[in-house]
Coordinates of C-alpha atoms in Angstrom, one line a residue:
M496 CA 0.0 0.0 0.0
S497 CA 1.4 3.4 -1.0
S498 CA 1.1 6.5 1.1
Q499 CA -1.2 8.0 -1.6
Q500 CA -3.7 5.2 -1.4
K501 CA -6.8 5.1 0.9
L502 CA -7.5 1.9 2.8
L503 CA -10.9 0.3 2.4
I504 CA -11.9 -2.6 4.7
V505 CA -14.4 -5.0 3.2
I506 CA -16.0 -7.4 5.6
G507 CA -17.2 -10.7 4.1
A508 CA -15.1 -10.2 1.0
T509 CA -15.7 -13.7 -0.3
G510 CA -19.5 -13.3 0.0
A511 CA -22.1 -11.7 -2.3
Q512 CA -22.1 -8.2 -1.0
G513 CA -18.4 -8.0 0.0
G514 CA -17.4 -9.5 -3.3
S515 CA -19.4 -7.0 -5.2
V516 CA -17.7 -4.1 -3.3
L517 CA -14.3 -5.6 -3.9
S518 CA -15.0 -5.9 -7.6
A519 CA -16.0 -2.2 -7.8
F520 CA -12.8 -1.0 -6.1
G521 CA -10.2 -3.7 -6.8
A522 CA -9.0 -2.1 -10.1
D523 CA -8.9 1.4 -8.7
P524 CA -5.3 2.4 -7.9
A525 CA -6.5 5.1 -5.5
W526 CA -7.6 2.4 -3.1
C527 CA -6.0 -0.5 -1.3
I528 CA -8.5 -3.1 -0.3
R529 CA -8.1 -5.2 2.9
A530 CA -10.4 -8.1 2.3
L531 CA -11.5 -9.7 5.6
T532 CA -12.5 -13.4 5.9
R533 CA -12.7 -16.0 8.6
N534 CA -10.6 -18.4 6.5
P535 CA -7.8 -16.7 4.6
R536 CA -6.6 -20.1 3.4
S537 CA -9.7 -20.9 1.4
S538 CA -9.5 -21.0 -2.3
S539 CA -11.8 -18.0 -2.7
A540 CA -9.7 -16.0 -0.3
Q541 CA -6.5 -17.0 -2.1
A542 CA -8.0 -15.9 -5.4
L543 CA -8.6 -12.5 -3.9
A544 CA -5.0 -12.3 -2.6
S545 CA -3.7 -12.6 -6.1
L546 CA -5.5 -9.4 -7.2
P547 CA -3.7 -6.1 -7.4
N548 CA -4.3 -3.6 -4.6
V549 CA -5.9 -6.4 -2.4
E550 CA -4.6 -7.9 0.8
V551 CA -6.4 -10.6 2.6
A552 CA -6.6 -10.7 6.4
H553 CA -8.2 -13.0 9.0
C554 CA -11.1 -11.6 11.0
S555 CA -14.1 -12.8 12.8
A556 CA -17.0 -10.6 13.9
S557 CA -17.2 -12.8 17.1
D558 CA -13.7 -11.7 18.0
P559 CA -13.4 -8.0 18.9
A560 CA -9.6 -8.1 19.0
S561 CA -9.4 -9.4 15.5
L562 CA -11.8 -6.7 14.3
R563 CA -9.7 -4.0 16.0
A564 CA -6.5 -5.2 14.4
A565 CA -8.2 -5.6 10.9
F566 CA -9.6 -2.1 11.0
S567 CA -6.3 -0.4 11.9
G568 CA -5.7 2.6 9.6
A569 CA -9.0 2.3 7.7
N570 CA -10.2 5.3 5.8
A571 CA -13.5 3.5 4.9
I572 CA -15.2 0.3 6.0
F573 CA -17.9 -1.7 4.3
A574 CA -19.7 -3.9 6.9
V575 CA -22.3 -6.6 6.6
T576 CA -23.3 -9.4 8.9
D577 CA -24.4 -12.9 7.8
F578 CA -27.6 -14.1 9.5
W579 CA -27.9 -17.2 7.3
G580 CA -24.3 -18.2 8.0
I581 CA -24.9 -17.9 11.8
L582 CA -28.1 -19.9 11.5
S583 CA -26.4 -22.6 9.5
S584 CA -23.6 -22.9 12.1
L585 CA -26.2 -23.2 14.9
A586 CA -28.2 -25.8 13.1
S587 CA -25.0 -27.9 12.4
E588 CA -24.0 -27.7 16.1
V589 CA -27.4 -29.0 17.1
K590 CA -27.3 -31.8 14.5
E591 CA -23.8 -32.9 15.5
G592 CA -24.8 -32.8 19.2
K593 CA -22.4 -30.0 20.1
T594 CA -25.3 -27.9 21.3
V595 CA -28.6 -29.0 22.8
H596 CA -31.6 -27.0 21.8
E597 CA -34.1 -27.2 24.6
E598 CA -37.8 -27.3 23.9
G599 CA -39.5 -24.0 24.8
S600 CA -36.3 -22.0 24.5
K601 CA -35.6 -19.4 21.9
T602 CA -35.8 -20.8 18.3
L603 CA -32.5 -21.1 16.4
N604 CA -33.7 -18.3 14.2
E605 CA -34.2 -16.0 17.3
T606 CA -30.8 -17.0 18.6
A607 CA -29.2 -16.3 15.2
R608 CA -30.8 -12.8 15.2
D609 CA -29.4 -12.1 18.7
I610 CA -25.9 -13.3 17.7
E611 CA -26.0 -11.2 14.6
V612 CA -26.8 -8.1 16.6
E613 CA -23.8 -8.8 19.0
Y614 CA -21.5 -9.3 16.0
A615 CA -22.7 -5.9 14.6
K616 CA -22.0 -4.2 17.9
N617 CA -18.5 -5.7 17.9
I618 CA -18.0 -4.2 14.4
F619 CA -19.3 -0.8 15.5
A620 CA -17.0 -0.7 18.5
A621 CA -13.9 -1.5 16.5
A622 CA -14.9 1.1 13.8
A623 CA -15.5 3.7 16.5
A624 CA -12.0 3.2 17.7
E625 CA -10.8 4.3 14.3
V626 CA -12.9 7.4 14.5
G627 CA -11.1 8.1 17.8
E628 CA -7.8 7.8 16.0
G629 CA -9.0 10.4 13.5
V630 CA -8.6 8.1 10.5
L631 CA -12.0 6.7 9.5
E632 CA -13.9 8.9 7.1
R633 CA -17.0 6.7 6.5
L634 CA -18.6 3.4 7.5
V635 CA -21.0 1.9 4.9
W636 CA -23.4 -0.4 6.8
S637 CA -25.5 -2.9 4.9
S638 CA -29.0 -3.2 6.5
L639 CA -32.6 -4.2 6.2
P640 CA -35.9 -2.9 7.7
Y641 CA -37.4 -3.6 11.1
T642 CA -40.2 -5.8 10.0
T643 CA -41.8 -6.5 13.4
R644 CA -42.1 -2.8 14.2
H645 CA -43.3 -1.5 10.8
T646 CA -45.9 -4.2 10.4
E647 CA -47.1 -3.4 13.9
G648 CA -46.3 -7.0 15.1
K649 CA -48.1 -8.8 12.3
Y650 CA -44.9 -10.4 10.9
T651 CA -42.5 -11.1 13.8
R652 CA -40.4 -14.0 12.3
V653 CA -38.4 -12.1 9.7
Y654 CA -35.3 -12.4 11.9
H655 CA -32.8 -11.9 9.0
F656 CA -34.3 -8.4 8.6
D657 CA -34.9 -7.5 12.2
G658 CA -31.4 -8.3 13.5
K659 CA -29.8 -5.9 11.0
A660 CA -32.5 -3.3 11.8
M661 CA -31.9 -3.6 15.6
A662 CA -28.2 -3.2 15.1
T663 CA -28.8 -0.1 12.8
E664 CA -31.0 1.5 15.4
Y665 CA -28.4 0.9 18.1
L666 CA -25.7 2.5 16.0
L667 CA -27.7 5.5 14.9
K668 CA -28.7 6.2 18.5
G669 CA -25.1 6.4 19.4
G670 CA -24.7 3.1 21.1
K671 CA -25.4 2.3 24.8
A672 CA -23.9 5.5 26.3
G673 CA -23.1 7.7 23.3
E674 CA -19.9 6.0 22.5
L675 CA -20.9 5.5 18.9
T676 CA -22.1 9.1 18.3
G677 CA -19.0 10.0 16.2
L678 CA -19.3 6.8 14.2
A679 CA -23.0 7.4 13.5
A680 CA -22.2 10.8 12.0
R681 CA -19.8 9.1 9.6
T682 CA -22.2 6.3 8.7
S683 CA -24.1 5.7 5.5
V684 CA -26.8 3.0 5.7
V685 CA -27.4 1.1 2.5
W686 CA -30.8 -0.6 2.4
I687 CA -30.1 -3.7 0.4
G688 CA -32.6 -5.0 -2.2
C689 CA -33.3 -8.6 -2.9
Y690 CA -30.5 -10.6 -4.6
A691 CA -31.5 -11.7 -8.0
E692 CA -28.9 -14.5 -7.7
N693 CA -30.9 -16.1 -4.8
H694 CA -34.0 -16.6 -6.9
A695 CA -33.5 -18.9 -9.8
N696 CA -36.4 -20.8 -8.2
M697 CA -38.4 -17.6 -7.4
P698 CA -38.8 -14.4 -9.2
P699 CA -36.5 -11.5 -8.1
F700 CA -38.4 -8.3 -7.4
K701 CA -35.2 -6.3 -7.3
I702 CA -31.6 -6.7 -8.5
Q703 CA -28.8 -5.3 -6.4
K704 CA -25.1 -4.7 -7.1
T705 CA -23.7 -3.5 -3.8
G706 CA -20.4 -2.3 -5.2
L707 CA -22.2 0.1 -7.5
F708 CA -23.7 1.9 -4.6
V709 CA -20.7 1.7 -2.2
S710 CA -18.6 3.2 -5.0
A711 CA -20.8 6.3 -5.2
L712 CA -20.6 6.7 -1.4
L713 CA -16.8 6.4 -1.1
N714 CA -15.3 7.4 -4.4
E715 CA -14.9 11.2 -4.6
A716 CA -14.6 11.0 -8.4
H717 CA -18.0 9.4 -8.7
P718 CA -20.5 11.9 -10.2
A719 CA -23.1 11.1 -7.5
H720 CA -20.6 11.3 -4.5
S721 CA -21.2 14.9 -3.5
S722 CA -25.0 14.3 -3.5
I723 CA -24.7 11.6 -0.8
P724 CA -23.0 13.1 2.3
R725 CA -22.3 11.1 5.4
G726 CA -25.4 10.4 7.4
V727 CA -27.6 10.0 4.3
A728 CA -29.1 6.5 3.7
L729 CA -29.3 5.0 0.3
R730 CA -31.7 2.4 -1.2
A731 CA -29.6 -0.1 -3.1
S732 CA -31.9 -1.5 -5.7
T733 CA -31.3 -1.3 -9.5
I734 CA -34.9 -2.2 -10.5
S735 CA -38.2 -3.0 -8.9
L736 CA -40.9 -5.2 -10.4
S737 CA -44.0 -7.0 -9.4
P738 CA -43.8 -10.8 -9.7
A739 CA -46.2 -10.7 -12.7
D740 CA -44.1 -8.1 -14.4
F741 CA -41.0 -10.1 -13.8
M742 CA -42.5 -13.2 -15.4
N743 CA -43.4 -11.1 -18.4
V744 CA -39.8 -10.0 -18.8
W745 CA -38.6 -13.5 -18.1
S746 CA -40.8 -15.1 -20.8
E747 CA -40.0 -12.4 -23.3
T748 CA -36.2 -12.7 -22.7
L749 CA -36.0 -16.5 -22.9
Q750 CA -38.8 -16.9 -25.4
L751 CA -40.5 -19.4 -23.1
P752 CA -44.0 -19.5 -21.8
G753 CA -44.5 -18.4 -18.3
R754 CA -47.2 -16.9 -16.0
Y755 CA -47.4 -15.7 -12.4
E756 CA -49.9 -17.5 -10.2
E757 CA -50.4 -17.1 -6.5
V758 CA -50.9 -20.1 -4.2
A759 CA -52.5 -20.3 -0.8
M760 CA -49.9 -19.6 1.9
E761 CA -50.8 -22.7 3.8
D762 CA -50.2 -24.9 0.7
F763 CA -46.8 -23.3 0.3
A764 CA -46.0 -23.6 4.0
A765 CA -46.6 -27.4 3.8
S766 CA -43.9 -27.7 1.2
I767 CA -41.2 -26.4 3.7
E768 CA -40.0 -29.2 5.9
D769 CA -37.8 -27.2 8.4
L770 CA -40.2 -25.6 10.9
G771 CA -37.8 -22.7 11.8
L772 CA -37.2 -21.9 8.2
R773 CA -40.9 -22.3 7.5
G774 CA -41.9 -19.4 9.8
E775 CA -39.1 -17.2 8.5
I776 CA -40.1 -17.7 4.9
I777 CA -43.8 -17.4 5.4
D778 CA -43.6 -14.2 7.3
T779 CA -41.0 -12.8 4.8
L780 CA -43.3 -13.5 1.9
G781 CA -46.4 -12.3 3.7
M782 CA -44.6 -9.0 4.6
H783 CA -43.5 -8.6 1.0
A784 CA -47.0 -9.2 -0.4
E785 CA -48.7 -6.9 2.1
Y786 CA -46.2 -4.1 2.8
G787 CA -43.7 -4.4 -0.1
Y788 CA -40.1 -5.5 0.0
F789 CA -39.0 -2.8 2.5
G790 CA -42.0 -3.5 4.8
G791 CA -43.4 0.1 5.0
N792 CA -40.2 1.2 6.8
D793 CA -40.2 5.0 7.4
E794 CA -36.4 5.2 7.5
V795 CA -36.2 3.4 4.1
E796 CA -38.8 5.7 2.6
A797 CA -36.8 8.7 3.9
S798 CA -33.6 7.5 2.2
V799 CA -32.6 8.4 -1.3
G800 CA -32.8 6.1 -4.3
P801 CA -30.2 5.9 -7.0
E802 CA -32.2 7.8 -9.5
E803 CA -32.4 10.8 -7.1
V804 CA -28.6 11.2 -6.9
G805 CA -27.6 10.3 -10.4
I806 CA -26.4 6.7 -9.9
E807 CA -26.7 4.9 -13.2
T808 CA -28.0 1.4 -12.8
P809 CA -28.4 -1.5 -15.2
G810 CA -32.2 -1.2 -15.1
I811 CA -34.4 -3.5 -17.3
E812 CA -31.5 -4.3 -19.7
G813 CA -29.5 -5.5 -16.7
L814 CA -32.3 -7.7 -15.7
K815 CA -32.6 -9.2 -19.1
E816 CA -28.9 -9.9 -19.3
W817 CA -29.1 -11.7 -15.9
I818 CA -32.0 -13.8 -17.0
R819 CA -30.2 -14.8 -20.1
T820 CA -27.1 -15.9 -18.2
A821 CA -28.7 -17.3 -15.0
D822 CA -28.9 -21.1 -14.3
W823 CA -32.6 -22.0 -14.5
S824 CA -32.0 -25.7 -13.9
G825 CA -33.9 -25.4 -10.7
V826 CA -37.1 -24.8 -12.6
A827 CA -36.4 -27.1 -15.5
G828 CA -38.9 -29.7 -14.3
K829 CA -41.6 -27.0 -14.0
L830 CA -40.8 -25.8 -17.6
E831 CA -41.3 -29.4 -18.9
D832 CA -44.6 -29.8 -17.1

């Protein structure tokens, strides 16, 4: 790293969001990227280490000391927590007998949410220390809305949304005793849209490219940068479509017949074997159908969208290109029926 370069920390660099951010900045000589991962020896981490302007470092959100060391000297940090990874680890521990899940205790999903919040607090504390050192210019925090609150308690099991929302609220209120006030003033919340890549079996309502938005927040040369000062939240979605509209675009792009049909929620629920996952998915889909993807969240509605600040997104053509290149083998049987 040269003295002219700025240091960007990317948490979860081998994941979907972190990988997108790294791709957006990795070729920019103005930045040195410190890519954080729990396993620097993995093949994906080693592939990152071979890239110019990228260094790979070990870090775990469960270990405050590793976070503090990894954040040292950071000018900017992109941070995200992984609810599904936490939940998967908990489920594996129960299956292997390492942990006993007692009947009547919190569900694994609730436990995963609480752990995710604690991991986020560890991240915030380490980032705040860099504010104290006078180095950190901006934290970009990836978040989702508080579904339980904004649906007035109707949908309470969307834990992968609520954990991030609870952590966001903790940060923006300055922490427990005001210790995060300086960090909050340097934070940009990015409200993340639905991954198209997750839905080859289910229509994506939005497509997101996290790096596209993080670049606008951090790169001073970006034409939208001056329109998004620190403290302004940004909606990270490149397109928004109803399921029916998506199916029309899908059919047109692939030249295949397709239509959107709704099924009764109880029929869909019966197809999900894992009871914990069943509740999470049912409430997530119910919230989306009744309140929209962002769940009627006032904070999200008050944030700015890409079109408002001049961020150019792939739009409908980007959606068509993704449809053309995506693996649709998961619905091959349905197409043949």
